Amino acid sequence: MKRHVIVALVYAVLAMICGVFYREFTKAMGFTGITALGKLHVHLFLLGMVVFLVFALFDAKFGLQKHKLYIPFMVIYNAGVGIMCIMLLVRGIYDVIGGEAPDGAISGVAGIGHILVAVGIVLFFVMLLLSLRKNDKSSGDKE
């Protein structure tokens, strides 16, 4: 559980850093429009901090770290969030500086990140459902 709280804290700090970067970078560049940088802050808070705080609660109850899918979940999910957020940062910087963004490349790599996050979410639910089934069998409850 402690590991997940630390991971959540790292995501929270990254989200705050990205929020400050968004505010200061757009102010320094005189940019007043909408940019992907604003979404980066929220993605890191929700997909990083909130998900791992919730995971910590489920881990405390069901011991998810002991599950065989735990390491694949951690690697795939964090890689996906990282790729998505890097692409949001790249796209946001292009938005602000007004350069010619390689839209196809950014979208393609971001799409890979989204796929990895989706696979990570599926792994999380599989771990959770298998743990619930195991817990029901050991307690004798039938629902």
XYZ file of C-alpha atoms in Angstrom, residues 7 10-11 14 40 43-44 47-48 51-52 70-88 106 108-121 123:
46
model
C 3.478 6.673 -6.641
C 4.935 11.485 -7.365
C 2.053 11.938 -9.824
C 4.322 16.131 -11.380
C -1.790 17.604 -18.831
C -4.452 13.878 -16.599
C -1.619 13.546 -14.107
C -4.824 9.014 -14.069
C -1.874 9.169 -11.718
C -5.928 5.935 -9.604
C -3.053 4.977 -7.323
C 0.556 -6.759 -10.550
C 3.930 -6.134 -12.237
C 2.464 -6.126 -15.769
C -0.223 -3.691 -14.556
C 2.342 -1.333 -13.010
C 4.627 -1.358 -16.053
C 1.939 -1.093 -18.726
C -0.273 1.439 -16.954
C 2.573 3.768 -15.932
C 4.158 3.552 -19.379
C 0.819 4.467 -20.945
C 0.235 7.428 -18.650
C 3.809 8.584 -19.234
C 3.530 8.388 -23.017
C 0.159 10.170 -23.009
C 1.446 12.961 -20.798
C 4.639 13.463 -22.778
C 2.559 13.807 -25.944
C 0.230 16.279 -24.217
C 1.909 13.062 -31.982
C -0.065 8.102 -33.196
C 2.237 8.003 -30.191
C -0.502 9.377 -27.940
C -2.792 6.641 -29.262
C -0.251 4.021 -28.184
C -0.261 5.615 -24.732
C -4.059 5.448 -24.605
C -4.000 1.787 -25.606
C -1.487 0.997 -22.864
C -3.619 2.815 -20.282
C -6.677 0.855 -21.436
C -4.767 -2.434 -21.132
C -3.598 -1.364 -17.668
C -7.179 -0.626 -16.611
C -5.457 -5.680 -15.903
